[in-house]
Amino acid sequence: MSSKINWAILGTGKIARKFATDLKVVPNTVMYAVGSRTKESAERFSKEFNFENSYGSYEALINDENIDAIYIASPHAYHFEHTKMCLEKGIAVLCEKPFAMNSNQVQEMIALAREKDVLLMEALWTHFLPHYQFVMDFTQKKTFGKIKSMKADFGFFREFSNDDRVFNKSLGGGSLLDIGIYPIFAALTLLGLPDGIKASATFFDNGADATCSMEFSYANNVKAFLESSLIEETPTEAIIEYEKGTVHILRKFHEPSKVKLIDANGTVEIKDFNYTTIGYNYETAHFTELLLNGAKESPLMNFDKSLKIIGLLDKVRELIGLEY
Ligand SMILES: NC(=O)c1ccc[n+]([C@@H]2O[C@H](COP(=O)([O-])OP(=O)(O)OC[C@H]3O[C@@H](n4cnc5c(N)ncnc54)[C@H](OP(=O)(O)O)[C@@H]3O)[C@@H](O)[C@H]2O)c1
């Protein structure tokens, strides 16, 4: 492999646009190719972001043998199929969250990546953001002691439309898989796997979940209260109560944000991370480095973590009766 990575994007929707915007600032990358279901969309996207090549089908895209890495930006229900297509061709895959629709699919994707000896990672971008890294370090160092409880939420309002992938059940629509994954990710990375889970949800007429409330319980009565909603704008914050203080990841906690530290005396300190991008460059820079170094799995967003996240999503779906 050369000293630069030829990046490709599969799909030209909303997140693909943000990803492409930030890809421009990542070192050692080439804006190499984009693939869409339609030639027009591929060409428009490619022109706007200065990609070297565009393809009017995903098959044509992945047949380009010069692609080193591909970012899967299709709806959840297609992550499994699209990831496997790329891995079969020996292309390293950075796939959007949720990694797939259930644990069985994620296990199969990981097994294929191992068999083909190709790098694969879930694009859970929050993990790579400096403010989130700071909170993880701060928690591990126990500066404020151990966590007593936490809450994290993610909610927005958008008019229901079955044409919108966020609500379309056949594309994996619903609040839990789309945005509930972030509060779950926060609880997992700060507290680990829970001993017990309670969950309840409300549903749209098409069966996609409109809201989901979860309570994760841990040893010593530690609790995490987690929420997702597609019918209400909610604070979209993470508040972590420790023995000797509070850490508040300000709105919106899952994207570039500030962190407020409040110690036991009530002294407040705000940490500003001076972000200059949308924030997708951090995961991409990590992935590019891994690929240049010949790694097949991220030490940070590793397979074990992806399996735990999808396992928790499966468990919550079982509790609320949500089937795809
Ligand atoms: N990390 C984040 O912050 C973040 C934010 C938003 C979304 N996401 C994830 O990214 C994925 C895509 O979300 P998005 O908001 O970008 O969705 P979107 O705007 O609807 O775009 C999805 C794209 O997927 C392609 N596609 C392939 N098959 C499709 C089908 N049957 N129906 C509709 N589109 C299809 C289309 O691209 P072509 O027409 O070019 O083929 C479409 O533009 C989701 O899994 C979501 O969870 C992540």
mmCIF file of C-alpha atoms in Angstrom, residues 25-217:
data_model
loop_
_atom_site.group_PDB
_atom_site.id
_atom_site.type_symbol
_atom_site.label_atom_id
_atom_site.label_comp_id
_atom_site.label_asym_id
_atom_site.label_seq_id
_atom_site.Cartn_x
_atom_site.Cartn_y
_atom_site.Cartn_z
ATOM 1 C CA VAL A 25 -8.692 17.676 6.233
ATOM 2 C CA VAL A 26 -7.510 14.149 7.048
ATOM 3 C CA PRO A 27 -3.798 13.573 6.321
ATOM 4 C CA ASN A 28 -2.671 10.844 3.901
ATOM 5 C CA THR A 29 -6.006 10.529 2.139
ATOM 6 C CA VAL A 30 -7.082 10.817 -1.474
ATOM 7 C CA MET A 31 -10.689 11.752 -2.309
ATOM 8 C CA TYR A 32 -10.755 8.850 -4.711
ATOM 9 C CA ALA A 33 -14.258 7.645 -5.585
ATOM 10 C CA VAL A 34 -17.945 7.842 -4.822
ATOM 11 C CA GLY A 35 -20.728 5.402 -5.695
ATOM 12 C CA SER A 36 -24.460 5.947 -5.812
ATOM 13 C CA ARG A 37 -27.505 4.042 -7.051
ATOM 14 C CA THR A 38 -27.802 6.712 -9.727
ATOM 15 C CA LYS A 39 -25.155 8.118 -12.040
ATOM 16 C CA GLU A 40 -26.504 11.669 -11.617
ATOM 17 C CA SER A 41 -26.167 11.658 -7.856
ATOM 18 C CA ALA A 42 -22.679 10.112 -8.018
ATOM 19 C CA GLU A 43 -21.524 12.735 -10.485
ATOM 20 C CA ARG A 44 -23.062 15.656 -8.577
ATOM 21 C CA PHE A 45 -21.503 14.507 -5.289
ATOM 22 C CA SER A 46 -18.142 13.775 -6.884
ATOM 23 C CA LYS A 47 -18.015 17.208 -8.506
ATOM 24 C CA GLU A 48 -18.999 19.019 -5.322
ATOM 25 C CA PHE A 49 -16.372 17.302 -3.165
ATOM 26 C CA ASN A 50 -13.683 16.842 -5.821
ATOM 27 C CA PHE A 51 -13.556 13.068 -5.975
ATOM 28 C CA GLU A 52 -11.442 11.592 -8.757
ATOM 29 C CA ASN A 53 -14.033 9.014 -9.841
ATOM 30 C CA SER A 54 -17.783 8.467 -9.669
ATOM 31 C CA TYR A 55 -19.861 5.363 -10.304
ATOM 32 C CA GLY A 56 -23.588 4.981 -10.953
ATOM 33 C CA SER A 57 -23.884 1.703 -9.029
ATOM 34 C CA TYR A 58 -22.345 0.250 -5.878
ATOM 35 C CA GLU A 59 -21.157 -2.797 -7.850
ATOM 36 C CA ALA A 60 -19.233 -0.608 -10.303
ATOM 37 C CA LEU A 61 -17.726 1.296 -7.367
ATOM 38 C CA ILE A 62 -16.340 -1.727 -5.581
ATOM 39 C CA ASN A 63 -14.968 -3.180 -8.819
ATOM 40 C CA ASP A 64 -12.470 -0.320 -8.873
ATOM 41 C CA GLU A 65 -9.344 -2.121 -7.706
ATOM 42 C CA ASN A 66 -7.590 1.069 -6.605
ATOM 43 C CA ILE A 67 -9.923 1.669 -3.664
ATOM 44 C CA ASP A 68 -8.177 1.099 -0.305
ATOM 45 C CA ALA A 69 -10.932 2.111 2.115
ATOM 46 C CA ILE A 70 -14.679 2.541 1.821
ATOM 47 C CA TYR A 71 -17.138 4.379 4.031
ATOM 48 C CA ILE A 72 -20.606 2.783 4.054
ATOM 49 C CA ALA A 73 -23.222 5.544 4.301
ATOM 50 C CA SER A 74 -26.359 3.592 3.353
ATOM 51 C CA PRO A 75 -29.389 3.026 5.642
ATOM 52 C CA HIS A 76 -28.952 0.572 8.557
ATOM 53 C CA ALA A 77 -30.777 -2.291 6.833
ATOM 54 C CA TYR A 78 -28.123 -2.356 4.102
ATOM 55 C CA HIS A 79 -24.977 -2.170 6.258
ATOM 56 C CA PHE A 80 -24.654 -5.970 6.421
ATOM 57 C CA GLU A 81 -24.980 -6.523 2.665
ATOM 58 C CA HIS A 82 -22.819 -3.547 1.661
ATOM 59 C CA THR A 83 -20.063 -4.298 4.192
ATOM 60 C CA LYS A 84 -19.870 -7.914 3.067
ATOM 61 C CA MET A 85 -19.728 -6.901 -0.617
ATOM 62 C CA CYS A 86 -16.685 -4.730 0.091
ATOM 63 C CA LEU A 87 -14.905 -7.180 2.389
ATOM 64 C CA GLU A 88 -15.285 -9.890 -0.277
ATOM 65 C CA LYS A 89 -13.314 -7.593 -2.599
ATOM 66 C CA GLY A 90 -10.619 -7.083 0.041
ATOM 67 C CA ILE A 91 -11.569 -3.423 0.650
ATOM 68 C CA ALA A 92 -11.182 -2.061 4.210
ATOM 69 C CA VAL A 93 -14.571 -0.970 5.578
ATOM 70 C CA LEU A 94 -15.606 1.860 7.874
ATOM 71 C CA CYS A 95 -19.357 1.265 8.277
ATOM 72 C CA GLU A 96 -21.877 3.674 9.788
ATOM 73 C CA LYS A 97 -23.694 2.907 13.016
ATOM 74 C CA PRO A 98 -25.571 0.763 13.839
ATOM 75 C CA PHE A 99 -23.022 -1.700 12.454
ATOM 76 C CA ALA A 100 -25.914 -3.940 11.287
ATOM 77 C CA MET A 101 -29.476 -4.856 12.309
ATOM 78 C CA ASN A 102 -28.647 -7.568 14.879
ATOM 79 C CA SER A 103 -25.845 -9.515 16.570
ATOM 80 C CA ASN A 104 -25.905 -12.381 14.066
ATOM 81 C CA GLN A 105 -25.179 -10.010 11.205
ATOM 82 C CA VAL A 106 -22.376 -8.268 13.117
ATOM 83 C CA GLN A 107 -20.817 -11.629 13.984
ATOM 84 C CA GLU A 108 -20.901 -12.625 10.312
ATOM 85 C CA MET A 109 -19.305 -9.334 9.218
ATOM 86 C CA ILE A 110 -16.497 -9.744 11.758
ATOM 87 C CA ALA A 111 -15.921 -13.374 10.769
ATOM 88 C CA LEU A 112 -15.658 -12.342 7.114
ATOM 89 C CA ALA A 113 -13.231 -9.501 7.906
ATOM 90 C CA ARG A 114 -11.047 -11.991 9.784
ATOM 91 C CA GLU A 115 -11.256 -14.570 7.007
ATOM 92 C CA LYS A 116 -10.315 -12.007 4.355
ATOM 93 C CA ASP A 117 -7.745 -10.376 6.677
ATOM 94 C CA VAL A 118 -9.224 -6.917 6.032
ATOM 95 C CA LEU A 119 -9.678 -3.936 8.373
ATOM 96 C CA LEU A 120 -13.272 -3.376 9.533
ATOM 97 C CA MET A 121 -14.593 -0.788 12.005
ATOM 98 C CA GLU A 122 -17.959 0.622 13.100
ATOM 99 C CA ALA A 123 -18.080 4.385 12.494
ATOM 100 C CA LEU A 124 -19.052 5.365 16.019
ATOM 101 C CA TRP A 125 -17.477 8.787 15.647
ATOM 102 C CA THR A 126 -18.198 9.967 19.225
ATOM 103 C CA HIS A 127 -15.529 7.575 20.512
ATOM 104 C CA PHE A 128 -12.825 9.524 18.660
ATOM 105 C CA LEU A 129 -13.878 13.041 19.623
ATOM 106 C CA PRO A 130 -11.387 14.725 22.008
ATOM 107 C CA HIS A 131 -14.064 15.834 24.498
ATOM 108 C CA TYR A 132 -15.389 12.291 24.775
ATOM 109 C CA GLN A 133 -11.853 10.909 25.107
ATOM 110 C CA PHE A 134 -11.318 13.438 27.883
ATOM 111 C CA VAL A 135 -14.414 12.243 29.774
ATOM 112 C CA MET A 136 -13.358 8.604 29.408
ATOM 113 C CA ASP A 137 -9.843 9.387 30.753
ATOM 114 C CA PHE A 138 -11.268 11.521 33.550
ATOM 115 C CA THR A 139 -13.570 8.662 34.564
ATOM 116 C CA GLN A 140 -10.789 6.076 34.458
ATOM 117 C CA LYS A 141 -8.506 8.254 36.607
ATOM 118 C CA LYS A 142 -11.311 8.518 39.204
ATOM 119 C CA THR A 143 -10.570 12.213 39.824
ATOM 120 C CA PHE A 144 -14.134 12.590 41.153
ATOM 121 C CA GLY A 145 -14.231 9.005 42.442
ATOM 122 C CA LYS A 146 -16.559 6.353 41.053
ATOM 123 C CA ILE A 147 -19.728 6.933 39.020
ATOM 124 C CA LYS A 148 -22.927 6.847 41.106
ATOM 125 C CA SER A 149 -25.353 7.421 38.246
ATOM 126 C CA MET A 150 -25.578 8.885 34.759
ATOM 127 C CA LYS A 151 -28.153 10.008 32.288
ATOM 128 C CA ALA A 152 -27.863 10.535 28.576
ATOM 129 C CA ASP A 153 -30.485 11.346 25.984
ATOM 130 C CA PHE A 154 -30.823 12.076 22.286
ATOM 131 C CA GLY A 155 -34.052 13.429 20.866
ATOM 132 C CA PHE A 156 -35.276 15.586 18.006
ATOM 133 C CA PHE A 157 -38.572 16.310 16.330
ATOM 134 C CA ARG A 158 -39.163 15.789 12.655
ATOM 135 C CA GLU A 159 -42.503 15.442 10.856
ATOM 136 C CA PHE A 160 -43.203 11.742 10.307
ATOM 137 C CA SER A 161 -42.740 10.565 6.732
ATOM 138 C CA ASN A 162 -42.306 7.026 5.564
ATOM 139 C CA ASP A 163 -40.061 8.355 2.771
ATOM 140 C CA ASP A 164 -37.578 9.472 5.411
ATOM 141 C CA ARG A 165 -35.192 6.639 6.326
ATOM 142 C CA VAL A 166 -35.290 7.722 9.988
ATOM 143 C CA PHE A 167 -38.928 6.523 10.214
ATOM 144 C CA ASN A 168 -39.008 3.870 7.489
ATOM 145 C CA LYS A 169 -39.080 0.518 9.253
ATOM 146 C CA SER A 170 -37.937 -1.472 6.223
ATOM 147 C CA LEU A 171 -34.730 0.634 6.223
ATOM 148 C CA GLY A 172 -34.219 0.057 9.970
ATOM 149 C CA GLY A 173 -36.009 3.269 11.016
ATOM 150 C CA GLY A 174 -36.905 4.119 14.616
ATOM 151 C CA SER A 175 -35.346 6.038 17.496
ATOM 152 C CA LEU A 176 -33.433 3.226 19.211
ATOM 153 C CA LEU A 177 -31.172 2.111 16.361
ATOM 154 C CA ASP A 178 -30.760 5.580 14.919
ATOM 155 C CA ILE A 179 -30.040 7.709 17.987
ATOM 156 C CA GLY A 180 -30.660 5.567 21.096
ATOM 157 C CA ILE A 181 -27.372 3.899 20.196
ATOM 158 C CA TYR A 182 -25.483 7.010 21.452
ATOM 159 C CA PRO A 183 -26.765 7.000 25.063
ATOM 160 C CA ILE A 184 -26.217 3.216 25.083
ATOM 161 C CA PHE A 185 -22.670 3.745 23.803
ATOM 162 C CA ALA A 186 -22.058 6.321 26.565
ATOM 163 C CA ALA A 187 -23.252 3.924 29.284
ATOM 164 C CA LEU A 188 -21.184 1.079 27.851
ATOM 165 C CA THR A 189 -17.968 3.074 27.572
ATOM 166 C CA LEU A 190 -18.295 4.711 31.006
ATOM 167 C CA LEU A 191 -19.837 1.901 33.050
ATOM 168 C CA GLY A 192 -19.466 -1.305 31.043
ATOM 169 C CA LEU A 193 -22.146 -3.927 30.445
ATOM 170 C CA PRO A 194 -25.117 -3.614 32.807
ATOM 171 C CA ASP A 195 -26.308 -6.417 35.104
ATOM 172 C CA GLY A 196 -29.936 -5.557 34.392
ATOM 173 C CA ILE A 197 -31.959 -3.633 31.798
ATOM 174 C CA LYS A 198 -35.477 -2.200 31.922
ATOM 175 C CA ALA A 199 -36.922 -0.573 28.804
ATOM 176 C CA SER A 200 -40.172 0.841 27.478
ATOM 177 C CA ALA A 201 -41.087 2.460 24.174
ATOM 178 C CA THR A 202 -43.805 4.185 22.169
ATOM 179 C CA PHE A 203 -44.392 3.415 18.520
ATOM 180 C CA PHE A 204 -45.478 5.034 15.269
ATOM 181 C CA ASP A 205 -48.314 3.349 13.357
ATOM 182 C CA ASN A 206 -45.787 1.661 11.058
ATOM 183 C CA GLY A 207 -44.204 -0.146 14.037
ATOM 184 C CA ALA A 208 -40.984 1.906 14.200
ATOM 185 C CA ASP A 209 -40.225 3.102 17.738
ATOM 186 C CA ALA A 210 -40.903 6.803 18.335
ATOM 187 C CA THR A 211 -39.317 6.913 21.799
ATOM 188 C CA CYS A 212 -37.362 4.531 23.976
ATOM 189 C CA SER A 213 -36.535 4.828 27.696
ATOM 190 C CA MET A 214 -33.963 2.564 29.235
ATOM 191 C CA GLU A 215 -32.634 1.976 32.732
ATOM 192 C CA PHE A 216 -29.355 0.076 32.998
ATOM 193 C CA SER A 217 -28.415 -1.188 36.458
#
